[in-house]
Short mmCIF file of C-alpha atoms and ligand atoms in Angstrom, two decimals:
data_model
loop_
_atom_site.label_atom_id
_atom_site.label_comp_id
_atom_site.label_asym_id
_atom_site.label_seq_id
_atom_site.Cartn_x
_atom_site.Cartn_y
_atom_site.Cartn_z
CA UNK S 436 -10.01 38.73 -6.22
CA UNK S 437 -13.50 37.36 -6.34
CA UNK S 438 -12.41 34.65 -8.76
CA UNK S 439 -9.50 33.72 -6.55
CA UNK S 440 -11.72 33.41 -3.52
CA UNK S 441 -14.14 31.26 -5.45
CA UNK S 442 -11.37 28.93 -6.55
CA UNK S 443 -10.02 28.69 -3.02
CA UNK S 444 -13.48 28.07 -1.61
CA UNK S 445 -14.03 25.36 -4.21
CA UNK S 446 -10.83 23.60 -3.34
CA UNK S 447 -11.65 23.71 0.36
CA UNK S 448 -15.06 22.30 -0.45
CA UNK S 449 -13.49 19.56 -2.56
CA UNK S 450 -11.04 18.61 0.20
CA UNK S 451 -13.87 18.44 2.72
CA UNK S 452 -15.95 16.39 0.34
CA UNK S 453 -13.33 13.68 -0.10
CA UNK S 454 -12.40 13.83 3.53
CA UNK S 455 -15.92 12.95 4.56
CA UNK S 456 -16.02 9.94 2.19
CA UNK S 457 -12.62 8.84 3.39
CA UNK S 458 -13.72 9.20 7.00
CA UNK S 459 -16.70 7.06 6.19
CA UNK S 460 -14.39 4.39 4.77
CA UNK S 461 -12.13 4.52 7.78
CA UNK S 462 -15.06 4.19 10.07
CA UNK S 463 -16.19 1.11 8.14
CA UNK S 464 -12.77 -0.40 8.55
CA UNK S 465 -12.39 0.45 12.20
CA UNK S 466 -15.88 0.04 13.65
CA UNK S 467 -16.26 3.80 13.84
CA UNK S 468 -14.68 4.05 17.24
CA UNK S 469 -11.41 5.79 16.43
CA UNK S 470 -10.97 9.14 14.73
CA UNK S 471 -8.60 8.07 11.96
CA UNK S 472 -6.57 10.55 9.93
CA UNK S 473 -7.44 10.78 6.27
CA UNK S 474 -5.95 7.76 4.47
CA UNK S 475 -7.86 7.66 1.14
CA UNK S 476 -8.76 10.20 -1.50
CA UNK S 477 -10.24 9.48 -4.90
CA UNK S 478 -11.38 10.90 -8.21
CA UNK S 479 -15.00 10.88 -7.04
CA UNK S 480 -17.05 10.16 -4.00
CA UNK S 481 -18.88 7.42 -5.89
CA UNK S 482 -15.62 5.61 -6.57
CA UNK S 483 -14.46 5.93 -2.97
CA UNK S 484 -17.76 4.43 -1.87
CA UNK S 485 -17.73 1.69 -4.46
CA UNK S 486 -14.22 0.56 -3.66
CA UNK S 487 -14.72 1.08 0.05
CA UNK S 488 -15.31 -2.53 0.89
CA UNK S 489 -12.38 -3.66 -1.25
CA UNK S 490 -9.63 -1.36 -0.02
CA UNK S 491 -8.52 -0.95 3.56
CA UNK S 492 -5.66 0.86 5.23
CA UNK S 493 -5.16 0.23 8.92
CA UNK S 494 -2.70 2.61 10.48
CA UNK S 495 -0.51 1.46 13.37
CA UNK S 496 -1.27 -2.18 12.60
CA UNK S 497 2.05 -3.09 14.20
CA UNK S 498 3.92 -1.22 16.92
CA UNK S 499 7.56 -0.10 16.90
CA UNK S 500 8.71 -3.24 18.67
CA UNK S 501 7.02 -5.48 16.13
CA UNK S 502 8.51 -3.47 13.27
CA UNK S 503 11.96 -3.90 14.85
CA UNK S 504 11.32 -7.62 15.21
CA UNK S 505 10.50 -7.98 11.53
CA UNK S 506 13.55 -5.91 10.54
CA UNK S 507 15.85 -7.98 12.76
CA UNK S 508 14.70 -11.06 10.95
CA UNK S 509 14.78 -9.59 7.43
CA UNK S 510 17.81 -7.30 7.32
CA UNK S 511 20.61 -9.91 7.35
CA UNK S 512 19.25 -11.63 4.22
CA UNK S 513 18.36 -8.40 2.41
CA UNK S 514 21.78 -6.86 3.07
CA UNK S 515 23.45 -9.65 1.13
CA UNK S 516 21.62 -8.54 -2.02
CA UNK S 517 22.17 -5.60 -4.31
CA UNK S 518 19.40 -3.17 -5.21
CA UNK S 519 18.33 -3.63 -8.85
CA UNK S 520 18.17 -0.38 -10.79
CA UNK S 521 18.84 -1.47 -14.34
CA UNK S 522 15.78 -3.45 -15.39
CA UNK S 523 13.78 -0.62 -16.89
CA UNK S 524 11.10 -2.93 -18.22
CA UNK S 525 10.38 -4.34 -14.74
CA UNK S 526 7.41 -3.12 -12.74
CA UNK S 527 9.74 -2.24 -9.90
CA UNK S 528 12.76 0.06 -9.92
CA UNK S 529 15.45 0.28 -7.21
CA UNK S 530 14.61 -2.79 -5.19
CA UNK S 531 15.81 -6.03 -3.70
CA UNK S 532 13.49 -8.77 -2.63
CA UNK S 533 13.16 -12.13 -1.03
CA UNK S 534 10.56 -14.73 -0.19
CA UNK S 535 10.35 -16.27 3.21
CA UNK S 536 8.58 -19.42 4.35
CA UNK S 537 9.93 -19.89 7.87
CA UNK S 538 9.73 -17.17 10.50
CA UNK S 539 10.67 -16.82 14.14
CA UNK S 540 7.95 -16.97 16.77
CA UNK S 541 7.44 -13.20 17.15
CA UNK S 542 7.12 -12.65 13.41
CA UNK S 543 4.82 -15.65 13.07
CA UNK S 544 2.47 -14.03 15.55
CA UNK S 545 2.45 -10.78 13.54
CA UNK S 546 1.84 -12.62 10.26
CA UNK S 547 -0.97 -14.66 11.80
CA UNK S 548 -2.66 -11.38 12.73
CA UNK S 549 -2.20 -10.03 9.19
CA UNK S 550 -3.73 -13.18 7.72
CA UNK S 551 -6.62 -13.23 10.16
CA UNK S 552 -7.75 -9.72 9.20
CA UNK S 553 -7.12 -10.02 5.45
CA UNK S 554 -8.27 -13.52 4.53
CA UNK S 555 -11.34 -15.58 5.29
CA UNK S 556 -10.47 -18.53 7.50
CA UNK S 557 -9.76 -21.63 5.46
CA UNK S 558 -8.65 -19.75 2.32
CA UNK S 559 -5.58 -21.09 0.55
CA UNK S 560 -2.64 -18.76 0.89
CA UNK S 561 0.52 -18.43 -1.11
CA UNK S 562 3.05 -20.18 1.16
CA UNK S 563 6.05 -17.84 0.97
CA UNK S 564 5.68 -14.26 2.18
CA UNK S 565 7.03 -11.71 -0.31
CA UNK S 566 9.45 -9.16 1.11
CA UNK S 567 10.21 -6.14 -1.06
CA UNK S 568 12.89 -3.63 -0.08
CA UNK S 569 12.64 -0.35 -2.03
CA UNK S 570 15.59 1.98 -1.97
CA UNK S 571 14.80 5.62 -1.11
CA UNK S 572 14.86 6.30 -4.86
CA UNK S 573 12.98 3.10 -5.68
CA UNK S 574 9.36 2.90 -6.80
CA UNK S 575 6.75 0.52 -8.16
CA UNK S 576 5.23 1.28 -11.55
CA UNK S 577 1.53 0.71 -12.25
CA UNK S 578 0.78 -3.00 -12.62
CA UNK S 579 -1.78 -5.66 -11.80
CA UNK S 580 -0.43 -8.70 -9.96
CA UNK S 581 -0.38 -11.87 -12.05
CA UNK S 582 -3.75 -13.62 -11.95
CA UNK S 583 -1.92 -16.88 -12.55
CA UNK S 584 -0.05 -16.78 -9.26
CA UNK S 585 -2.15 -14.57 -7.03
CA UNK S 586 -5.80 -14.77 -5.96
CA UNK S 587 -8.33 -12.10 -5.07
CA UNK S 588 -6.55 -10.53 -2.10
CA UNK S 589 -3.22 -8.77 -1.57
CA UNK S 590 -2.22 -7.44 1.83
CA UNK S 591 0.96 -5.67 2.88
CA UNK S 592 2.71 -4.22 5.91
CA UNK S 593 4.81 -1.10 5.30
CA UNK S 594 8.05 -0.80 7.29
CA UNK S 595 10.51 2.11 7.64
CA UNK S 596 8.66 4.72 5.56
CA UNK S 597 5.34 6.31 4.79
CA UNK S 598 4.36 6.04 1.12
CA UNK S 599 1.54 6.68 -1.30
CA UNK S 600 -0.12 3.83 -3.19
CA UNK S 601 -2.10 4.87 -6.25
CA UNK S 602 -4.85 2.73 -7.78
CA UNK S 603 -5.95 3.57 -11.34
CA UNK S 604 -8.79 1.85 -13.21
CA UNK S 605 -7.06 -0.05 -16.00
CA UNK S 606 -9.71 0.70 -18.64
CA UNK S 607 -10.65 4.19 -17.36
CA UNK S 608 -7.60 6.11 -16.09
CA UNK S 609 -9.62 9.10 -14.86
CA UNK S 610 -10.85 6.84 -12.05
CA UNK S 611 -8.24 6.70 -9.30
CA UNK S 612 -7.78 6.28 -5.59
CA UNK S 613 -4.74 7.37 -3.58
CA UNK S 614 -3.93 5.59 -0.33
CA UNK S 615 -1.68 7.01 2.32
CA UNK S 616 0.29 4.08 3.69
CA UNK S 617 1.81 5.24 6.96
CA UNK S 618 4.86 3.43 8.30
CA UNK S 619 3.65 0.33 10.24
CA UNK S 620 0.24 0.32 8.55
CA UNK S 621 -1.43 -2.60 6.79
CA UNK S 622 -3.22 -2.26 3.47
CA UNK S 623 -5.60 -4.77 1.91
CA UNK S 624 -6.66 -4.83 -1.76
CA UNK S 625 -9.47 -7.14 -2.78
CA UNK S 626 -11.55 -8.12 -5.82
CA UNK S 627 -12.08 -5.22 -8.27
CA UNK S 628 -9.48 -3.12 -6.47
CA UNK S 629 -7.01 -5.93 -7.08
CA UNK S 630 -8.13 -7.04 -10.59
CA UNK S 631 -9.50 -3.93 -12.33
CA UNK S 632 -7.15 -1.27 -10.96
CA UNK S 633 -3.40 -1.01 -11.36
CA UNK S 634 -1.48 -0.25 -8.17
CA UNK S 635 1.82 1.57 -7.81
CA UNK S 636 4.03 3.10 -5.12
CA UNK S 637 4.98 6.66 -6.00
CA UNK S 638 8.61 7.70 -6.26
CA UNK S 639 9.88 10.26 -3.77
CA UNK S 640 9.65 13.22 -6.19
CA UNK S 641 5.99 12.45 -6.90
CA UNK S 642 5.01 11.31 -3.45
CA UNK S 643 2.02 13.54 -2.65
CA UNK S 644 -1.16 12.64 -0.83
CA UNK S 645 -4.14 14.96 -1.03
CA UNK S 646 -1.74 17.74 -2.05
CA UNK S 647 0.59 17.08 0.90
CA UNK S 648 4.14 15.88 0.44
CA UNK S 649 4.85 12.41 1.84
CA UNK S 650 8.64 12.01 1.87
CA UNK S 651 9.75 8.55 0.84
CA UNK S 652 12.57 6.82 2.69
CA UNK S 653 13.77 3.30 2.15
CA UNK S 654 10.64 1.15 2.48
CA UNK S 655 10.25 -2.56 3.14
CA UNK S 656 6.92 -4.23 2.49
CA UNK S 657 5.88 -7.64 3.76
CA UNK S 658 3.20 -8.93 1.42
CA UNK S 659 0.81 -11.88 1.80
CA UNK S 660 -1.38 -13.15 -1.04
CA UNK S 661 -3.91 -15.90 -1.47
CA UNK S 662 -3.89 -18.47 -4.27
CA UNK S 663 -6.09 -18.20 -7.36
CA UNK S 664 -9.37 -20.10 -6.98
C1 OGA K 1416 4.18 -5.99 -5.74
C2 OGA K 1416 3.61 -4.78 -5.13
C3 OGA K 1416 3.39 -3.39 -3.17
C4 OGA K 1416 4.13 -3.07 -1.93
O1 OGA K 1416 5.25 -6.45 -5.28
O2 OGA K 1416 3.56 -6.54 -6.67
O3 OGA K 1416 2.73 -4.21 -5.70
O4 OGA K 1416 3.46 -2.70 -0.96
N1 OGA K 1416 4.06 -4.38 -3.91
O5 OGA K 1416 5.35 -3.18 -1.91
MN1 MN K 1417 1.66 -5.64 -6.97
#
């Protein structure tokens, strides 16, 4: 009984420990004014602090109307494609995707806001926006985006579903960071978080954040990248 209590107390302590680092990160990202729910947990407090300036998750970055606007524009094109399940060597399983250069006015406004928070003004961006539609059973395996085509920053809006993004240090897999990506949130990965860590989107069966289940539905991401220097 004593042992059990000790273990339970330890795990409560651990949860509180990460929660406070994650709160600190959220307060950095949001000027400390809003009480944000926990969106990041990591293998150590040091790692959470170190990566803190290079990883951001902003919940409710778009509202329901803006999400609907994006879907209205994206669905017709996506629906013409089949989900790909058979390329087992690909980084992504159960997906269809498209790239879009021209957007309607409402979506342009949303994308301008994404770019203004994620990229320094005057940086060169990859022209087409990448749209990735993951089936409910789809997932993204650990990978690092090509350094040939993509620069130091990757930012993405998540539509239709919550999900968990996991970052793992490529040369030291015991170092990891889990991000809760709520539906309609924006994430930003920069620098080391983008180059030295793999990122992945967990499949439904493994979709846990901080020990809590995060059911995965179909998920569409709208991803902007800058160009390599
Ligand atoms: C990718 C990727 C993440 C996402 O397409 O390279 O990692 O949010 N996507 O869909
Ligand atoms: Mn990627």
